[in-house]
PDB file of C-alpha atoms in Angstrom:
ATOM      1  CA  MET A 420      36.040 -22.256   2.509  1.00 62.00           C
ATOM      2  CA  HIS A 421      34.122 -19.285   3.636  1.00 71.00           C
ATOM      3  CA  LYS A 422      35.944 -16.432   5.608  1.00 79.00           C
ATOM      4  CA  ALA A 423      34.315 -15.476   8.638  1.00 83.00           C
ATOM      5  CA  ARG A 424      31.553 -13.015   8.693  1.00 86.00           C
ATOM      6  CA  ILE A 425      30.522 -10.167  10.780  1.00 87.00           C
ATOM      7  CA  ALA A 426      27.048  -9.251  10.950  1.00 88.00           C
ATOM      8  CA  THR A 427      24.637  -6.273  11.934  1.00 88.00           C
ATOM      9  CA  ILE A 428      21.179  -6.773  12.366  1.00 87.00           C
ATOM     10  CA  GLY A 429      18.012  -4.666  12.006  1.00 88.00           C
ATOM     11  CA  PHE A 430      14.660  -3.825  10.415  1.00 91.00           C
ATOM     12  CA  PHE A 431      16.404  -0.843   8.131  1.00 93.00           C
ATOM     13  CA  ASP A 432      13.271   0.313   6.244  1.00 92.00           C
ATOM     14  CA  GLY A 433      14.166   3.070   4.094  1.00 89.00           C
ATOM     15  CA  VAL A 434      17.961   2.462   4.240  1.00 90.00           C
ATOM     16  CA  HIS A 435      18.558   5.996   5.046  1.00 91.00           C
ATOM     17  CA  ARG A 436      21.664   7.784   5.794  1.00 91.00           C
ATOM     18  CA  GLY A 437      22.165   6.326   9.193  1.00 89.00           C
ATOM     19  CA  HIS A 438      21.817   2.887   7.997  1.00 91.00           C
ATOM     20  CA  ARG A 439      24.450   3.599   5.131  1.00 93.00           C
ATOM     21  CA  PHE A 440      26.599   4.952   8.058  1.00 92.00           C
ATOM     22  CA  LEU A 441      26.495   1.596   9.910  1.00 92.00           C
ATOM     23  CA  PHE A 442      26.893  -0.485   6.995  1.00 94.00           C
ATOM     24  CA  ALA A 443      30.021   1.517   6.286  1.00 94.00           C
ATOM     25  CA  GLN A 444      31.205   0.681  10.001  1.00 91.00           C
ATOM     26  CA  LEU A 445      30.414  -2.838   8.851  1.00 93.00           C
ATOM     27  CA  LYS A 446      32.710  -2.919   6.160  1.00 95.00           C
ATOM     28  CA  GLU A 447      35.294  -1.322   7.657  1.00 93.00           C
ATOM     29  CA  LEU A 448      35.086  -3.558  10.683  1.00 90.00           C
ATOM     30  CA  ALA A 449      35.190  -6.369   8.021  1.00 91.00           C
ATOM     31  CA  HIS A 450      37.879  -5.204   6.196  1.00 93.00           C
ATOM     32  CA  GLU A 451      40.378  -4.678   9.404  1.00 91.00           C
ATOM     33  CA  HIS A 452      39.482  -8.188  10.772  1.00 88.00           C
ATOM     34  CA  ASP A 453      39.729 -10.064   7.325  1.00 89.00           C
ATOM     35  CA  LEU A 454      36.023 -11.003   7.673  1.00 89.00           C
ATOM     36  CA  GLU A 455      32.735 -10.882   5.071  1.00 91.00           C
ATOM     37  CA  PRO A 456      30.321  -8.188   6.104  1.00 93.00           C
ATOM     38  CA  LEU A 457      26.587  -9.701   6.457  1.00 92.00           C
ATOM     39  CA  ILE A 458      23.269  -7.742   7.166  1.00 94.00           C
ATOM     40  CA  PHE A 459      20.572  -9.909   9.236  1.00 90.00           C
ATOM     41  CA  THR A 460      17.056  -8.092   8.537  1.00 91.00           C
ATOM     42  CA  PHE A 461      13.396  -9.157   9.372  1.00 88.00           C
ATOM     43  CA  ASP A 462      10.466 -10.554   7.273  1.00 89.00           C
ATOM     44  CA  ARG A 463       8.351  -8.128   8.773  1.00 88.00           C
ATOM     45  CA  HIS A 464       8.702  -5.231  11.223  1.00 88.00           C
ATOM     46  CA  PRO A 465       9.273  -6.358  14.836  1.00 84.00           C
ATOM     47  CA  ARG A 466       6.413  -3.914  16.006  1.00 86.00           C
ATOM     48  CA  GLU A 467       3.988  -6.010  13.895  1.00 87.00           C
ATOM     49  CA  VAL A 468       4.854  -9.154  15.689  1.00 81.00           C
ATOM     50  CA  LEU A 469       4.783  -7.673  19.049  1.00 81.00           C
ATOM     51  CA  THR A 470       1.661  -5.528  18.673  1.00 86.00           C
ATOM     52  CA  GLY A 471      -0.042  -6.827  15.903  1.00 87.00           C
ATOM     53  CA  VAL A 472      -0.156  -3.339  14.088  1.00 90.00           C
ATOM     54  CA  SER A 473       2.484  -2.657  11.340  1.00 88.00           C
ATOM     55  CA  PRO A 474       3.797   0.772  11.138  1.00 92.00           C
ATOM     56  CA  ALA A 475       4.057   2.597   7.755  1.00 94.00           C
ATOM     57  CA  MET A 476       6.882   1.393   5.601  1.00 94.00           C
ATOM     58  CA  LEU A 477       9.110   3.754   3.410  1.00 94.00           C
ATOM     59  CA  THR A 478      10.118   0.669   1.255  1.00 94.00           C
ATOM     60  CA  THR A 479       8.411  -2.924   0.583  1.00 93.00           C
ATOM     61  CA  SER A 480      10.302  -6.007   1.579  1.00 91.00           C
ATOM     62  CA  MET A 481      11.935  -6.661  -2.321  1.00 94.00           C
ATOM     63  CA  GLU A 482      12.895  -3.021  -2.050  1.00 95.00           C
ATOM     64  CA  ARG A 483      14.447  -3.272   1.021  1.00 95.00           C
ATOM     65  CA  GLN A 484      16.194  -6.305   0.526  1.00 95.00           C
ATOM     66  CA  HIS A 485      17.427  -4.999  -2.964  1.00 96.00           C
ATOM     67  CA  LEU A 486      18.875  -1.820  -1.129  1.00 96.00           C
ATOM     68  CA  LEU A 487      20.596  -3.614   1.487  1.00 96.00           C
ATOM     69  CA  ALA A 488      22.081  -5.843  -0.822  1.00 97.00           C
ATOM     70  CA  LEU A 489      23.998  -2.986  -2.575  1.00 96.00           C
ATOM     71  CA  HIS A 490      25.961  -2.700   0.688  1.00 96.00           C
ATOM     72  CA  ALA A 491      26.667  -6.563   1.878  1.00 95.00           C
ATOM     73  CA  GLU A 492      25.017 -10.023   1.539  1.00 94.00           C
ATOM     74  CA  VAL A 493      21.546 -10.227   2.979  1.00 95.00           C
ATOM     75  CA  ARG A 494      19.656 -12.609   5.159  1.00 91.00           C
ATOM     76  CA  VAL A 495      15.847 -12.413   6.129  1.00 91.00           C
ATOM     77  CA  LEU A 496      15.150 -13.708   9.197  1.00 87.00           C
ATOM     78  CA  ASP A 497      11.594 -14.674  10.710  1.00 85.00           C
ATOM     79  CA  PHE A 498      11.100 -12.270  13.318  1.00 81.00           C
ATOM     80  CA  ALA A 499       8.896 -14.315  15.650  1.00 77.00           C
ATOM     81  CA  ASP A 500      11.167 -16.906  15.464  1.00 78.00           C
ATOM     82  CA  VAL A 501      14.006 -14.695  16.535  1.00 73.00           C
ATOM     83  CA  GLN A 502      11.857 -13.232  19.354  1.00 70.00           C
ATOM     84  CA  LYS A 503      11.487 -17.212  20.670  1.00 70.00           C
ATOM     85  CA  ARG A 504      15.409 -17.501  20.689  1.00 66.00           C
ATOM     86  CA  ILE A 505      15.720 -14.251  22.235  1.00 65.00           C
ATOM     87  CA  ASN A 506      13.574 -14.984  25.002  1.00 65.00           C
ATOM     88  CA  TYR A 507      15.168 -18.656  25.504  1.00 59.00           C
ATOM     89  CA  LEU A 508      18.438 -16.686  25.682  1.00 58.00           C
ATOM     90  CA  GLN A 509      16.809 -14.171  28.141  1.00 59.00           C
ATOM     91  CA  SER A 510      15.561 -16.983  30.223  1.00 57.00           C
ATOM     92  CA  GLY A 511      19.093 -17.482  31.769  1.00 53.00           C
ATOM     93  CA  LYS A 512      20.741 -19.766  28.948  1.00 48.00           C
ATOM     94  CA  LYS A 513      24.096 -18.415  28.374  1.00 46.00           C
ATOM     95  CA  PHE A 514      25.405 -17.009  24.819  1.00 46.00           C
ATOM     96  CA  ALA A 515      28.799 -17.678  24.305  1.00 45.00           C
ATOM     97  CA  GLY A 516      30.365 -15.576  21.303  1.00 47.00           C
ATOM     98  CA  THR A 517      33.008 -13.113  20.295  1.00 43.00           C
ATOM     99  CA  TYR A 518      32.201  -9.485  19.181  1.00 45.00           C
ATOM    100  CA  TYR A 519      33.751  -6.492  17.819  1.00 45.00           C
ATOM    101  CA  SER A 520      32.273  -2.959  18.638  1.00 46.00           C
ATOM    102  CA  SER A 521      32.763   0.578  18.141  1.00 46.00           C
ATOM    103  CA  ASP A 522      31.119   3.756  19.325  1.00 43.00           C
ATOM    104  CA  LYS A 523      28.317   3.465  16.670  1.00 43.00           C
ATOM    105  CA  VAL A 524      27.716  -0.295  15.865  1.00 47.00           C
ATOM    106  CA  LEU A 525      27.857  -3.866  17.352  1.00 50.00           C
ATOM    107  CA  CYS A 526      28.620  -6.624  14.950  1.00 50.00           C
ATOM    108  CA  ILE A 527      28.774 -10.146  15.741  1.00 48.00           C
ATOM    109  CA  PRO A 528      30.829 -12.632  13.762  1.00 43.00           C
ATOM    110  CA  VAL A 529      28.558 -15.488  12.310  1.00 46.00           C
ATOM    111  CA  ASP A 530      29.758 -18.964  11.415  1.00 41.00           C
TER     112      ASP A 530
END
């Protein structure tokens, strides 16, 4: 049986100091609440999906996934599919869930 998970989501290009701070917060919350940390990222930059133009990247997709995996398990999401789901949720449908937050990070437990 798997432990419950706690996750953060973002594109995380470059995996810079700010990202590493976020991942440290994620791991700290995971430890405090006996959860497994998880990082969700996207298959392509959200700006590419929204505008059709991809910004310059600091890392390739494979490099980014490798760098993220140094901090927690990684799952790559199709941003176009995520956008459809967000639009659905914003259309008035309710999203039920529990979350833990601090001043710097919002982490959502994942089944």
